[in-house]
mmCIF file of C-alpha atoms in Angstrom:
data_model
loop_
_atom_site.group_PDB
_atom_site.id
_atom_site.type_symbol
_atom_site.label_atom_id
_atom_site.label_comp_id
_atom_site.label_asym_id
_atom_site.label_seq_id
_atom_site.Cartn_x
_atom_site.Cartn_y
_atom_site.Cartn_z
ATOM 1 C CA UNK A 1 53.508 -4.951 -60.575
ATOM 2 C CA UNK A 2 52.014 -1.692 -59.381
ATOM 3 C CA UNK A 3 50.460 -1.214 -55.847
ATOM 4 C CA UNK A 4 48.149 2.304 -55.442
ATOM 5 C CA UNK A 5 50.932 3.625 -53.189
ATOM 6 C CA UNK A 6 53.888 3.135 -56.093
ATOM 7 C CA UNK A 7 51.651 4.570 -59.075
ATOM 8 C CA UNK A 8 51.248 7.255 -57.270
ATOM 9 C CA UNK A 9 55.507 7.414 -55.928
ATOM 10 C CA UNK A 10 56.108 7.298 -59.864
ATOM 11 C CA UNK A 11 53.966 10.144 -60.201
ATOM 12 C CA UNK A 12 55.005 12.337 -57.941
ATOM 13 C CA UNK A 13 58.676 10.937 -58.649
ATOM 14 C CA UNK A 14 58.216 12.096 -62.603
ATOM 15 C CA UNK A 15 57.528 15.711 -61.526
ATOM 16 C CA UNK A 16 60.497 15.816 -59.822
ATOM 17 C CA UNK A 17 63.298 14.704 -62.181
ATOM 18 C CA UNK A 18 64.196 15.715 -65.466
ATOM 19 C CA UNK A 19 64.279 13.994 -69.180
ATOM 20 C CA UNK A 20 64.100 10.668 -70.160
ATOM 21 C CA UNK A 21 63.786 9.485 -66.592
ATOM 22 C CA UNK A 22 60.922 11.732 -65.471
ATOM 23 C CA UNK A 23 58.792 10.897 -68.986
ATOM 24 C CA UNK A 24 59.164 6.898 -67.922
ATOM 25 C CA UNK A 25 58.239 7.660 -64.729
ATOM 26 C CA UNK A 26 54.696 9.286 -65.551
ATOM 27 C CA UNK A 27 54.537 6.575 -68.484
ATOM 28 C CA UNK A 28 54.756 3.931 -65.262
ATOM 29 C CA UNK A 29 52.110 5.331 -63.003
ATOM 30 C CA UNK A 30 49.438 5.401 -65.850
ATOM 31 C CA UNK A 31 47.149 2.867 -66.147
ATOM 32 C CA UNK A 32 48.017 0.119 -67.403
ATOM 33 C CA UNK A 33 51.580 0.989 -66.957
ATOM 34 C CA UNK A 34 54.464 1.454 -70.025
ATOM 35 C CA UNK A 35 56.133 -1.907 -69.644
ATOM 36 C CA UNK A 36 59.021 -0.489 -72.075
ATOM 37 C CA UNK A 37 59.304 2.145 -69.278
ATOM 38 C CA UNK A 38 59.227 -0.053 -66.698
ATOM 39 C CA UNK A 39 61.941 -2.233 -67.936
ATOM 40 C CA UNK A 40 63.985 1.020 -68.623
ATOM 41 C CA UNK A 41 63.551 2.347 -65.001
ATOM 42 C CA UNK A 42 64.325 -1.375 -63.471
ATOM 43 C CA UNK A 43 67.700 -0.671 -64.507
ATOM 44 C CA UNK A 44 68.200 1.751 -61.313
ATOM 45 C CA UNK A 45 68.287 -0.992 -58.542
ATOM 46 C CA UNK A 46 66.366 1.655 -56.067
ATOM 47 C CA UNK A 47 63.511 1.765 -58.843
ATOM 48 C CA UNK A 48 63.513 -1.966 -59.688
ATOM 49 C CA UNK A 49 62.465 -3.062 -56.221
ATOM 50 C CA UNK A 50 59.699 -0.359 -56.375
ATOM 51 C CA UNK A 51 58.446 -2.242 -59.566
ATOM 52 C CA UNK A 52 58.670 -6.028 -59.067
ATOM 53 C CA UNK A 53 58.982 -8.858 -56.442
ATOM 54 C CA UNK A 54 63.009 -9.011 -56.074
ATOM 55 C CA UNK A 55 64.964 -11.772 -54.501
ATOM 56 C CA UNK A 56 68.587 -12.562 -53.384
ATOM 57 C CA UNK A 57 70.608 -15.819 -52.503
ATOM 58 C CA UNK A 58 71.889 -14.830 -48.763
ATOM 59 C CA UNK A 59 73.430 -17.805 -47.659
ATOM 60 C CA UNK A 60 75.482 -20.382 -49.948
ATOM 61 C CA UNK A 61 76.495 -23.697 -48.877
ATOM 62 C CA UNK A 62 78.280 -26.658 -50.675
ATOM 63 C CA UNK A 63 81.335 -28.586 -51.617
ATOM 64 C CA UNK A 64 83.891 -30.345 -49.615
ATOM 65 C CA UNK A 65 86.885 -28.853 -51.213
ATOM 66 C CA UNK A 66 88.149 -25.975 -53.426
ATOM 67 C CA UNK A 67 89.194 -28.313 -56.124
ATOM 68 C CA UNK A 68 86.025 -30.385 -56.491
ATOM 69 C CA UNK A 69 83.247 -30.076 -57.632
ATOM 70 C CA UNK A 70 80.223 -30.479 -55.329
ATOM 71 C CA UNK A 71 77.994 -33.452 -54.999
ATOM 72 C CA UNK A 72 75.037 -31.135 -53.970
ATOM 73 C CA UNK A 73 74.607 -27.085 -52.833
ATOM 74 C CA UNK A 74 71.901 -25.340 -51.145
ATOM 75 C CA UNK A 75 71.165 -21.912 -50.756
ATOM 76 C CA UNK A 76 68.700 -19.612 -48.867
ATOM 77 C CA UNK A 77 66.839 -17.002 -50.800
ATOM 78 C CA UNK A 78 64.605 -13.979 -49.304
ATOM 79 C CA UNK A 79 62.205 -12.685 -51.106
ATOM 80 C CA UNK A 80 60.685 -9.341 -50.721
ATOM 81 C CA UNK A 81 57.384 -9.637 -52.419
ATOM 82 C CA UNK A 82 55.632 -7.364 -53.898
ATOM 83 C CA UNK A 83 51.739 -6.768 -52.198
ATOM 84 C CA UNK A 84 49.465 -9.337 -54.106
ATOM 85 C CA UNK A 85 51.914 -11.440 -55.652
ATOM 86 C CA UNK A 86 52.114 -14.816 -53.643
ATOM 87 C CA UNK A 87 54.847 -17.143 -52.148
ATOM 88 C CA UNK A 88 53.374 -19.775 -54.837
ATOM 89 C CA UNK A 89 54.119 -17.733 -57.859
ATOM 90 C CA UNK A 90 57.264 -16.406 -56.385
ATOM 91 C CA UNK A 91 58.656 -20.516 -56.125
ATOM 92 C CA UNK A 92 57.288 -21.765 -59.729
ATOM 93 C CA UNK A 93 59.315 -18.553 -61.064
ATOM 94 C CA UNK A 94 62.005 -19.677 -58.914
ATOM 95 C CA UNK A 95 62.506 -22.957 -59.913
ATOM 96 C CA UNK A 96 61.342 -22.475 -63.397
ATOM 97 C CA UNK A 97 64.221 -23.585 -65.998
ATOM 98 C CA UNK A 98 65.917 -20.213 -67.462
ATOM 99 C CA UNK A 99 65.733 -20.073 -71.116
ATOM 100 C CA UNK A 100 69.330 -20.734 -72.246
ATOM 101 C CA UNK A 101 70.265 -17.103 -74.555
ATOM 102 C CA UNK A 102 71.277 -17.870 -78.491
#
């Protein structure tokens, strides 16, 4: 999810590093961008929150005692969202069920 102002920070970004990392970077800021690249750059946590709405548990609370297991947990997530993506979508992806890996 691309914004004017990080197509054109991936641009600018890909003429100033080197290799595999700068070619990903001008593959990003085309239009539409190289999701392959994308994916590869997402794996520098800087880059990732330049590329997608990114979110993080910040406060955990449950359980009554170290040796049982809780009843019920709850936990507070912030969000920073991405310009045109909306707290809607954000929530449904949120409380989607995760496929469970082979």
């Amino acid at each position: 999810m691309l914004t004017a102002t990080t197509r054109q920070s991936f641009e600018q970004l890909g003429s100033l590093e080197t290799g595999s990392a700068a070619a990903d970077m001008r593959a990003v800021a085309k239009e539409p961008p190289d999701l392959a690249a994308a994916e590869r750059l997402s794996q520098n946590v800087r880059l990732n929150a330049q590329l997608r709405t990114t979110c993080v548990a910040t406060l955990i609370s449950g359980g009554h005692a170290e040796n049982a297991l809780p009843q019920s947990a709850k936990a507070t997530i912030q969000c920073r969202m991405m310009p045109g993506d909306s707290a809607d979508n954000v929530q449904t992806l949120l409380v989607a069920p995760s496929p469970i890996p082979p």
